[in-house]
Each structure stands twice: as structure tokens, then as C-alpha cells.
PDB file of C-alpha atoms in Angstrom:
ATOM      1  CA  UNK A   1     -64.716  -7.469 -84.525  1.00 43.00           C
ATOM      2  CA  UNK A   2     -66.258  -8.533 -81.267  1.00 47.00           C
ATOM      3  CA  UNK A   3     -63.558 -11.178 -80.692  1.00 49.00           C
ATOM      4  CA  UNK A   4     -60.774  -8.709 -81.387  1.00 47.00           C
ATOM      5  CA  UNK A   5     -62.310  -6.152 -79.109  1.00 46.00           C
ATOM      6  CA  UNK A   6     -62.653  -8.727 -76.315  1.00 46.00           C
ATOM      7  CA  UNK A   7     -59.053  -9.803 -76.729  1.00 47.00           C
ATOM      8  CA  UNK A   8     -57.809  -6.206 -76.446  1.00 47.00           C
ATOM      9  CA  UNK A   9     -59.924  -5.701 -73.362  1.00 46.00           C
ATOM     10  CA  UNK A  10     -58.469  -8.836 -71.730  1.00 48.00           C
ATOM     11  CA  UNK A  11     -54.930  -7.737 -72.443  1.00 48.00           C
ATOM     12  CA  UNK A  12     -55.547  -4.295 -71.015  1.00 49.00           C
ATOM     13  CA  UNK A  13     -57.002  -5.810 -67.852  1.00 47.00           C
ATOM     14  CA  UNK A  14     -54.020  -8.163 -67.427  1.00 47.00           C
ATOM     15  CA  UNK A  15     -51.526  -5.290 -67.890  1.00 48.00           C
ATOM     16  CA  UNK A  16     -53.389  -3.178 -65.375  1.00 46.00           C
ATOM     17  CA  UNK A  17     -53.173  -5.968 -62.789  1.00 42.00           C
ATOM     18  CA  UNK A  18     -49.428  -6.421 -63.420  1.00 48.00           C
ATOM     19  CA  UNK A  19     -48.834  -2.701 -63.083  1.00 50.00           C
ATOM     20  CA  UNK A  20     -50.807  -2.621 -59.871  1.00 48.00           C
ATOM     21  CA  UNK A  21     -48.859  -5.547 -58.409  1.00 50.00           C
ATOM     22  CA  UNK A  22     -45.543  -3.992 -59.411  1.00 53.00           C
ATOM     23  CA  UNK A  23     -46.450  -0.651 -57.842  1.00 54.00           C
ATOM     24  CA  UNK A  24     -47.599  -2.374 -54.663  1.00 51.00           C
ATOM     25  CA  UNK A  25     -44.322  -4.314 -54.408  1.00 54.00           C
ATOM     26  CA  UNK A  26     -42.264  -1.142 -54.917  1.00 60.00           C
ATOM     27  CA  UNK A  27     -44.309   0.598 -52.236  1.00 54.00           C
ATOM     28  CA  UNK A  28     -43.614  -2.259 -49.815  1.00 59.00           C
ATOM     29  CA  UNK A  29     -39.878  -2.093 -50.472  1.00 51.00           C
ATOM     30  CA  UNK A  30     -39.788   1.665 -50.008  1.00 59.00           C
ATOM     31  CA  UNK A  31     -41.833   1.386 -46.810  1.00 56.00           C
ATOM     32  CA  UNK A  32     -39.443  -1.232 -45.363  1.00 61.00           C
ATOM     33  CA  UNK A  33     -36.426   0.921 -46.201  1.00 56.00           C
ATOM     34  CA  UNK A  34     -38.006   3.915 -44.501  1.00 50.00           C
ATOM     35  CA  UNK A  35     -38.810   1.818 -41.416  1.00 56.00           C
ATOM     36  CA  UNK A  36     -35.240   0.446 -41.206  1.00 51.00           C
ATOM     37  CA  UNK A  37     -33.673   3.891 -41.629  1.00 61.00           C
ATOM     38  CA  UNK A  38     -36.026   5.401 -39.057  1.00 54.00           C
ATOM     39  CA  UNK A  39     -35.277   2.580 -36.594  1.00 57.00           C
ATOM     40  CA  UNK A  40     -31.519   3.081 -36.984  1.00 53.00           C
ATOM     41  CA  UNK A  41     -31.884   6.802 -36.357  1.00 59.00           C
ATOM     42  CA  UNK A  42     -33.953   6.148 -33.232  1.00 57.00           C
ATOM     43  CA  UNK A  43     -31.337   3.675 -31.983  1.00 53.00           C
ATOM     44  CA  UNK A  44     -28.539   6.210 -32.509  1.00 47.00           C
ATOM     45  CA  UNK A  45     -30.473   8.932 -30.686  1.00 46.00           C
ATOM     46  CA  UNK A  46     -31.303   6.636 -27.760  1.00 49.00           C
ATOM     47  CA  UNK A  47     -27.669   5.504 -27.484  1.00 47.00           C
ATOM     48  CA  UNK A  48     -26.435   9.094 -27.478  1.00 46.00           C
ATOM     49  CA  UNK A  49     -28.985  10.053 -24.835  1.00 47.00           C
ATOM     50  CA  UNK A  50     -28.019   7.094 -22.674  1.00 45.00           C
ATOM     51  CA  UNK A  51     -24.296   7.817 -22.934  1.00 44.00           C
ATOM     52  CA  UNK A  52     -24.822  11.476 -22.155  1.00 44.00           C
ATOM     53  CA  UNK A  53     -26.987  10.681 -19.136  1.00 40.00           C
ATOM     54  CA  UNK A  54     -24.391   8.254 -17.817  1.00 37.00           C
ATOM     55  CA  UNK A  55     -21.473  10.621 -18.345  1.00 39.00           C
ATOM     56  CA  UNK A  56     -23.169  13.529 -16.634  1.00 39.00           C
ATOM     57  CA  UNK A  57     -24.880  11.592 -13.866  1.00 41.00           C
ATOM     58  CA  UNK A  58     -24.524  13.492 -10.574  1.00 43.00           C
ATOM     59  CA  UNK A  59     -22.210  12.237  -7.870  1.00 40.00           C
ATOM     60  CA  UNK A  60     -23.734  12.003  -4.416  1.00 39.00           C
ATOM     61  CA  UNK A  61     -20.510  11.347  -2.466  1.00 40.00           C
ATOM     62  CA  UNK A  62     -18.597  13.832  -0.368  1.00 39.00           C
ATOM     63  CA  UNK A  63     -15.706  15.807  -1.818  1.00 41.00           C
ATOM     64  CA  UNK A  64     -13.250  13.826   0.286  1.00 41.00           C
ATOM     65  CA  UNK A  65     -12.322  10.469  -1.305  1.00 44.00           C
ATOM     66  CA  UNK A  66     -13.285   7.384   0.660  1.00 43.00           C
ATOM     67  CA  UNK A  67     -10.639   5.229   2.314  1.00 43.00           C
ATOM     68  CA  UNK A  68     -11.550   2.348   0.015  1.00 44.00           C
ATOM     69  CA  UNK A  69     -10.882   4.488  -3.061  1.00 46.00           C
ATOM     70  CA  UNK A  70      -7.592   5.734  -1.599  1.00 45.00           C
ATOM     71  CA  UNK A  71      -6.366   2.198  -1.014  1.00 45.00           C
ATOM     72  CA  UNK A  72      -7.544   1.095  -4.465  1.00 47.00           C
ATOM     73  CA  UNK A  73      -5.746   4.044  -6.069  1.00 48.00           C
ATOM     74  CA  UNK A  74      -2.599   3.207  -4.151  1.00 44.00           C
ATOM     75  CA  UNK A  75      -2.460  -0.307  -5.588  1.00 45.00           C
ATOM     76  CA  UNK A  76      -2.639   0.948  -9.164  1.00 45.00           C
ATOM     77  CA  UNK A  77      -0.403   3.998  -8.885  1.00 45.00           C
ATOM     78  CA  UNK A  78       2.993   3.818 -10.554  1.00 48.00           C
ATOM     79  CA  UNK A  79       5.361   5.400  -8.036  1.00 48.00           C
ATOM     80  CA  UNK A  80       8.455   5.197 -10.219  1.00 54.00           C
ATOM     81  CA  UNK A  81      10.193   8.558 -10.034  1.00 59.00           C
ATOM     82  CA  UNK A  82       7.599   9.973  -7.639  1.00 67.00           C
ATOM     83  CA  UNK A  83       8.721  13.065  -5.748  1.00 79.00           C
ATOM     84  CA  UNK A  84       7.566  12.823  -2.133  1.00 92.00           C
ATOM     85  CA  UNK A  85       6.836  15.952  -0.143  1.00 95.00           C
ATOM     86  CA  UNK A  86       8.928  16.066   3.090  1.00 96.00           C
ATOM     87  CA  UNK A  87       5.782  16.639   5.170  1.00 97.00           C
ATOM     88  CA  UNK A  88       4.159  13.526   3.709  1.00 97.00           C
ATOM     89  CA  UNK A  89       7.331  11.565   4.435  1.00 97.00           C
ATOM     90  CA  UNK A  90       7.326  12.776   8.059  1.00 98.00           C
ATOM     91  CA  UNK A  91       3.775  11.471   8.413  1.00 98.00           C
ATOM     92  CA  UNK A  92       5.084   8.008   7.545  1.00 98.00           C
ATOM     93  CA  UNK A  93       8.251   8.184   9.607  1.00 98.00           C
ATOM     94  CA  UNK A  94       6.357   9.396  12.669  1.00 98.00           C
ATOM     95  CA  UNK A  95       4.115   6.332  12.391  1.00 98.00           C
ATOM     96  CA  UNK A  96       6.904   3.779  12.020  1.00 98.00           C
ATOM     97  CA  UNK A  97       9.741   5.185  14.141  1.00 98.00           C
ATOM     98  CA  UNK A  98      10.189   4.363  17.821  1.00 98.00           C
ATOM     99  CA  UNK A  99      11.795   5.902  20.889  1.00 98.00           C
ATOM    100  CA  UNK A 100      13.537   2.680  21.867  1.00 98.00           C
ATOM    101  CA  UNK A 101      15.809   0.302  20.005  1.00 97.00           C
ATOM    102  CA  UNK A 102      17.812  -2.774  20.993  1.00 96.00           C
ATOM    103  CA  UNK A 103      21.239  -2.912  19.401  1.00 93.00           C
ATOM    104  CA  UNK A 104      23.893  -5.376  20.508  1.00 81.00           C
ATOM    105  CA  UNK A 105      23.453  -7.798  23.392  1.00 75.00           C
ATOM    106  CA  UNK A 106      27.191  -8.225  23.871  1.00 73.00           C
ATOM    107  CA  UNK A 107      27.640  -4.475  24.316  1.00 67.00           C
ATOM    108  CA  UNK A 108      25.818  -4.705  27.606  1.00 63.00           C
ATOM    109  CA  UNK A 109      28.878  -6.441  29.064  1.00 69.00           C
ATOM    110  CA  UNK A 110      30.948  -3.252  28.860  1.00 69.00           C
ATOM    111  CA  UNK A 111      31.901  -1.578  32.153  1.00 74.00           C
ATOM    112  CA  UNK A 112      31.977   1.864  30.484  1.00 71.00           C
ATOM    113  CA  UNK A 113      35.129   2.819  32.352  1.00 76.00           C
ATOM    114  CA  UNK A 114      37.055   4.166  29.345  1.00 76.00           C
ATOM    115  CA  UNK A 115      39.461   1.240  29.044  1.00 82.00           C
ATOM    116  CA  UNK A 116      41.986   1.916  26.259  1.00 76.00           C
ATOM    117  CA  UNK A 117      41.688  -1.574  24.807  1.00 78.00           C
ATOM    118  CA  UNK A 118      37.911  -1.896  25.199  1.00 78.00           C
ATOM    119  CA  UNK A 119      36.374  -4.036  22.475  1.00 75.00           C
ATOM    120  CA  UNK A 120      33.093  -2.190  22.839  1.00 71.00           C
ATOM    121  CA  UNK A 121      34.477   1.213  21.844  1.00 74.00           C
ATOM    122  CA  UNK A 122      33.551   2.760  18.497  1.00 74.00           C
ATOM    123  CA  UNK A 123      36.246   4.194  16.206  1.00 72.00           C
ATOM    124  CA  UNK A 124      34.894   7.666  16.884  1.00 73.00           C
ATOM    125  CA  UNK A 125      35.353   7.250  20.622  1.00 70.00           C
ATOM    126  CA  UNK A 126      31.830   6.298  21.630  1.00 74.00           C
ATOM    127  CA  UNK A 127      30.599   3.003  23.012  1.00 70.00           C
ATOM    128  CA  UNK A 128      28.653   0.236  21.391  1.00 74.00           C
ATOM    129  CA  UNK A 129      25.411   0.220  23.270  1.00 81.00           C
ATOM    130  CA  UNK A 130      23.101  -2.657  24.089  1.00 84.00           C
ATOM    131  CA  UNK A 131      20.087  -0.422  23.576  1.00 92.00           C
ATOM    132  CA  UNK A 132      19.203   3.223  23.249  1.00 94.00           C
ATOM    133  CA  UNK A 133      16.310   5.526  24.018  1.00 96.00           C
ATOM    134  CA  UNK A 134      15.318   8.928  22.671  1.00 97.00           C
ATOM    135  CA  UNK A 135      12.898  11.633  23.755  1.00 97.00           C
ATOM    136  CA  UNK A 136      10.958  11.343  20.486  1.00 98.00           C
ATOM    137  CA  UNK A 137      10.658   8.568  17.885  1.00 98.00           C
ATOM    138  CA  UNK A 138      14.038   8.265  16.185  1.00 98.00           C
ATOM    139  CA  UNK A 139      14.535   4.773  14.743  1.00 98.00           C
ATOM    140  CA  UNK A 140      12.692   2.263  12.614  1.00 98.00           C
ATOM    141  CA  UNK A 141      14.300  -0.948  13.928  1.00 98.00           C
ATOM    142  CA  UNK A 142      15.278  -3.596  11.400  1.00 97.00           C
ATOM    143  CA  UNK A 143      14.033  -6.462  13.574  1.00 97.00           C
ATOM    144  CA  UNK A 144      10.521  -7.592  14.359  1.00 97.00           C
ATOM    145  CA  UNK A 145      11.312  -8.886  17.849  1.00 97.00           C
ATOM    146  CA  UNK A 146      14.519  -8.954  19.834  1.00 96.00           C
ATOM    147  CA  UNK A 147      15.371 -10.153  23.312  1.00 95.00           C
ATOM    148  CA  UNK A 148      18.512 -10.076  25.481  1.00 92.00           C
ATOM    149  CA  UNK A 149      18.105 -12.911  28.018  1.00 90.00           C
ATOM    150  CA  UNK A 150      21.196 -11.791  29.949  1.00 84.00           C
ATOM    151  CA  UNK A 151      19.577  -8.467  30.778  1.00 85.00           C
ATOM    152  CA  UNK A 152      15.980  -9.617  30.680  1.00 91.00           C
ATOM    153  CA  UNK A 153      15.098  -7.061  27.982  1.00 93.00           C
ATOM    154  CA  UNK A 154      12.938  -7.642  24.936  1.00 96.00           C
ATOM    155  CA  UNK A 155      11.245  -5.506  22.347  1.00 97.00           C
ATOM    156  CA  UNK A 156       8.571  -6.101  19.691  1.00 98.00           C
ATOM    157  CA  UNK A 157       8.568  -3.416  17.038  1.00 98.00           C
ATOM    158  CA  UNK A 158       5.540  -1.378  16.156  1.00 98.00           C
ATOM    159  CA  UNK A 159       5.761  -2.130  12.449  1.00 98.00           C
ATOM    160  CA  UNK A 160       5.858  -5.895  12.936  1.00 97.00           C
ATOM    161  CA  UNK A 161       2.861  -6.021  15.261  1.00 97.00           C
ATOM    162  CA  UNK A 162       0.650  -3.473  13.488  1.00 97.00           C
ATOM    163  CA  UNK A 163       1.465  -3.901   9.790  1.00 98.00           C
ATOM    164  CA  UNK A 164       1.689  -7.694   9.694  1.00 98.00           C
ATOM    165  CA  UNK A 165      -1.443  -8.448  11.653  1.00 96.00           C
ATOM    166  CA  UNK A 166      -2.665 -11.374   9.534  1.00 94.00           C
ATOM    167  CA  UNK A 167       0.504 -13.268   8.738  1.00 94.00           C
ATOM    168  CA  UNK A 168       4.105 -12.862   7.573  1.00 96.00           C
ATOM    169  CA  UNK A 169       3.221 -11.000   4.354  1.00 97.00           C
ATOM    170  CA  UNK A 170       1.129  -7.980   3.432  1.00 98.00           C
ATOM    171  CA  UNK A 171      -0.289  -6.686   0.153  1.00 98.00           C
ATOM    172  CA  UNK A 172       0.220  -3.126  -1.014  1.00 97.00           C
ATOM    173  CA  UNK A 173      -3.384  -2.208  -0.314  1.00 97.00           C
ATOM    174  CA  UNK A 174      -3.290  -3.617   3.219  1.00 98.00           C
ATOM    175  CA  UNK A 175       0.116  -2.040   3.880  1.00 98.00           C
ATOM    176  CA  UNK A 176      -1.121   1.424   2.931  1.00 98.00           C
ATOM    177  CA  UNK A 177      -4.335   1.033   4.921  1.00 97.00           C
ATOM    178  CA  UNK A 178      -2.616  -0.147   8.079  1.00 98.00           C
ATOM    179  CA  UNK A 179       0.154   2.422   7.799  1.00 98.00           C
ATOM    180  CA  UNK A 180      -2.437   5.186   7.588  1.00 97.00           C
ATOM    181  CA  UNK A 181      -4.101   3.862  10.739  1.00 97.00           C
ATOM    182  CA  UNK A 182      -0.915   3.760  12.846  1.00 98.00           C
ATOM    183  CA  UNK A 183      -0.676   6.326  15.621  1.00 98.00           C
ATOM    184  CA  UNK A 184       1.599   9.295  14.895  1.00 98.00           C
ATOM    185  CA  UNK A 185       4.072  11.063  17.163  1.00 98.00           C
ATOM    186  CA  UNK A 186       6.339  13.943  16.061  1.00 98.00           C
ATOM    187  CA  UNK A 187       9.671  12.250  15.298  1.00 98.00           C
ATOM    188  CA  UNK A 188      13.256  13.418  15.492  1.00 97.00           C
ATOM    189  CA  UNK A 189      14.079  14.703  12.027  1.00 96.00           C
ATOM    190  CA  UNK A 190      12.235  16.334   9.189  1.00 96.00           C
ATOM    191  CA  UNK A 191       9.778  19.239   9.345  1.00 96.00           C
ATOM    192  CA  UNK A 192       7.872  19.356  12.603  1.00 96.00           C
ATOM    193  CA  UNK A 193       4.290  18.204  12.444  1.00 95.00           C
ATOM    194  CA  UNK A 194       1.791  17.829  15.253  1.00 96.00           C
ATOM    195  CA  UNK A 195      -0.301  14.698  15.628  1.00 96.00           C
ATOM    196  CA  UNK A 196      -3.487  16.646  14.872  1.00 96.00           C
ATOM    197  CA  UNK A 197      -2.191  17.685  11.446  1.00 96.00           C
ATOM    198  CA  UNK A 198      -0.581  14.371  10.479  1.00 97.00           C
ATOM    199  CA  UNK A 199      -3.564  12.707   8.833  1.00 96.00           C
ATOM    200  CA  UNK A 200      -2.832  10.999   5.520  1.00 96.00           C
ATOM    201  CA  UNK A 201      -5.167  11.815   2.648  1.00 92.00           C
ATOM    202  CA  UNK A 202      -2.735  11.287  -0.242  1.00 94.00           C
ATOM    203  CA  UNK A 203      -1.433   7.710  -0.361  1.00 95.00           C
ATOM    204  CA  UNK A 204       1.343   8.397  -2.900  1.00 95.00           C
ATOM    205  CA  UNK A 205       4.128   8.447  -0.309  1.00 96.00           C
ATOM    206  CA  UNK A 206       2.880   5.297   1.438  1.00 97.00           C
ATOM    207  CA  UNK A 207       2.602   3.486  -1.893  1.00 97.00           C
ATOM    208  CA  UNK A 208       6.120   4.611  -2.831  1.00 96.00           C
ATOM    209  CA  UNK A 209       7.474   3.285   0.465  1.00 97.00           C
ATOM    210  CA  UNK A 210       5.860  -0.091  -0.170  1.00 98.00           C
ATOM    211  CA  UNK A 211       7.421  -0.254  -3.644  1.00 97.00           C
ATOM    212  CA  UNK A 212      10.855   0.531  -2.209  1.00 97.00           C
ATOM    213  CA  UNK A 213      10.597  -2.136   0.480  1.00 98.00           C
ATOM    214  CA  UNK A 214       8.880  -4.800  -1.651  1.00 97.00           C
ATOM    215  CA  UNK A 215      11.278  -4.415  -4.557  1.00 94.00           C
ATOM    216  CA  UNK A 216       8.595  -4.719  -7.212  1.00 92.00           C
ATOM    217  CA  UNK A 217       6.858  -7.718  -5.675  1.00 96.00           C
ATOM    218  CA  UNK A 218       3.112  -7.859  -5.075  1.00 96.00           C
ATOM    219  CA  UNK A 219       3.542  -8.656  -1.375  1.00 97.00           C
ATOM    220  CA  UNK A 220       5.987  -7.536   1.277  1.00 98.00           C
ATOM    221  CA  UNK A 221       7.136 -10.091   3.826  1.00 98.00           C
ATOM    222  CA  UNK A 222       8.087  -9.291   7.369  1.00 97.00           C
ATOM    223  CA  UNK A 223      11.555 -10.736   6.754  1.00 97.00           C
ATOM    224  CA  UNK A 224      12.132  -8.571   3.690  1.00 98.00           C
ATOM    225  CA  UNK A 225      10.893  -5.479   5.551  1.00 98.00           C
ATOM    226  CA  UNK A 226      13.645  -5.955   8.129  1.00 98.00           C
ATOM    227  CA  UNK A 227      16.326  -6.620   5.511  1.00 97.00           C
ATOM    228  CA  UNK A 228      15.386  -3.547   3.485  1.00 98.00           C
ATOM    229  CA  UNK A 229      15.293  -1.316   6.559  1.00 98.00           C
ATOM    230  CA  UNK A 230      18.818  -2.441   7.447  1.00 97.00           C
ATOM    231  CA  UNK A 231      20.017  -1.891   3.873  1.00 97.00           C
ATOM    232  CA  UNK A 232      18.540   1.607   3.771  1.00 97.00           C
ATOM    233  CA  UNK A 233      20.151   2.307   7.150  1.00 97.00           C
ATOM    234  CA  UNK A 234      23.577   1.431   5.777  1.00 97.00           C
ATOM    235  CA  UNK A 235      23.887  -1.682   7.929  1.00 95.00           C
ATOM    236  CA  UNK A 236      22.786  -0.006  11.151  1.00 94.00           C
ATOM    237  CA  UNK A 237      20.164  -1.556  13.428  1.00 96.00           C
ATOM    238  CA  UNK A 238      17.719   1.285  12.957  1.00 97.00           C
ATOM    239  CA  UNK A 239      16.703   3.581  10.108  1.00 98.00           C
ATOM    240  CA  UNK A 240      16.783   7.271  11.021  1.00 98.00           C
ATOM    241  CA  UNK A 241      15.263  10.259   9.259  1.00 98.00           C
ATOM    242  CA  UNK A 242      18.224  11.218   6.999  1.00 97.00           C
ATOM    243  CA  UNK A 243      18.358   7.807   5.309  1.00 97.00           C
ATOM    244  CA  UNK A 244      14.571   7.355   5.377  1.00 98.00           C
ATOM    245  CA  UNK A 245      14.006  10.646   3.573  1.00 97.00           C
ATOM    246  CA  UNK A 246      16.833   9.924   1.114  1.00 96.00           C
ATOM    247  CA  UNK A 247      15.181   6.621   0.205  1.00 96.00           C
ATOM    248  CA  UNK A 248      12.039   8.577  -0.757  1.00 96.00           C
ATOM    249  CA  UNK A 249      14.051  10.946  -2.929  1.00 94.00           C
ATOM    250  CA  UNK A 250      14.149  13.857  -0.482  1.00 93.00           C
ATOM    251  CA  UNK A 251      17.456  15.680  -0.489  1.00 80.00           C
TER     252      UNK A 251
END
């Protein structure tokens, strides 16, 4: 009887230990699951808080966009089909156009006496001129520099000396920046605008002009600028407002 009783006691003790170990293991597993779930929830909350803080962080700049941002926007703006406001176009034309243009060196040989067989007469009755001047900026010449040794005249265009300041080619960003910085004078053609009101804050028109002249290329060369100006002018030596505005889609 004593042996049997001792055996039952030993078995009960062994089972109690196993049950205790099993319960302890289950408690560990449950605790780990709770910790993992709690950690994931904390991570989600922290991520949401961080994203919300970033999205609604205050801006300390002025309401007017910086020049750097304007130029950066200009390089990424797709100007295909852009409708340019005539006033914005005038701001560009008044920066590029000039009061003086050199045309045809040989025309300077004319005596302007109305000879019936004069080779320097135009079909409409006028004369081919060696050069012309206007009271206000009228032409964007298609040449960068031109000289007539016979008359001692020469002319370097504004666009060639102030847009292509660092070589024979210019990027879109540099083109827009330099064009904005050119001096403005009220030109002949388009809506009148004073110099004080001709500041450029929207670069869309300038970017569109670059795209037209560059023909989809990343850089615009001085040579191509001249060729495109002549093409837009219908073969004439200078681009005037009617053709300039038409090129920008202004009717």
C-alpha cells in the first residue's frame, strides 16, 4: 500500500510539473505575440504622425516664387499647345527687338534717284535698304553680328551678346533666366506696356519661345537662333511683331 501510494504521488508531481511548464510556454508565446502586435501598432502610428507633420509643415518663404524655382519650373513645363497671353508675348518681344537693323550691303550702292531700271527697287515700288532705324524697337535681327566694310557700319545684336554669354549654345533654364533679365523697351506692335510693368513672373511664354526656336532640342545654338528667326520672319532679315506673335499662337 505504501509503495502504491508513493507511486501515485510521484506521478501526480510529474504531471503538475508538465502542466506548469506547458502553461509557462503558452504564456511566453502569448506575451511575444502581444509585444509584436503592439510594436507594429506603434510603428504605424509613428509613421502616420511623421507623414502628417511633413505634409503640413509650414512654409517660411514669401508668396512670390523665387527666381530659381521659376527657372526650374520652366525647364520641366510642357509648352505644347500653350496659349500665350499677348501682354506676356510683348514682354519678350520688347526685350529682344531692336531699333536698328542691317539689311543688304549692296543696297547701299543705290543713288535713290527713282531710276526705272534700278536693281535696288522692290516690286511694290520701295527701295532695298542697306539698313533701317525705327523710333521704337521693331525687329529681332536674324544675325548675331553684321558689318558693311564699304560704309563702315557694323552691328552686334542684343540677343547674341546677352543670351549667349557663355558660349555658342544655351540651355532652356539659362535662356529663360537671361531673357527675363534683359532690359525692356515698349516695342512697335502688340499691346502697349511700360517698362515699369513689364516684369516677367510667369515663365510659360519664355519657355514656349525656347521650345519653338530649339525645335525640341535640349540646347539652343546661336546659329539655330538666327535661322529660326529668319524662318519665322518669312525669309526677311528681321522678325517683327505680327510674325513673332503668330509663332506664339496669338492671332
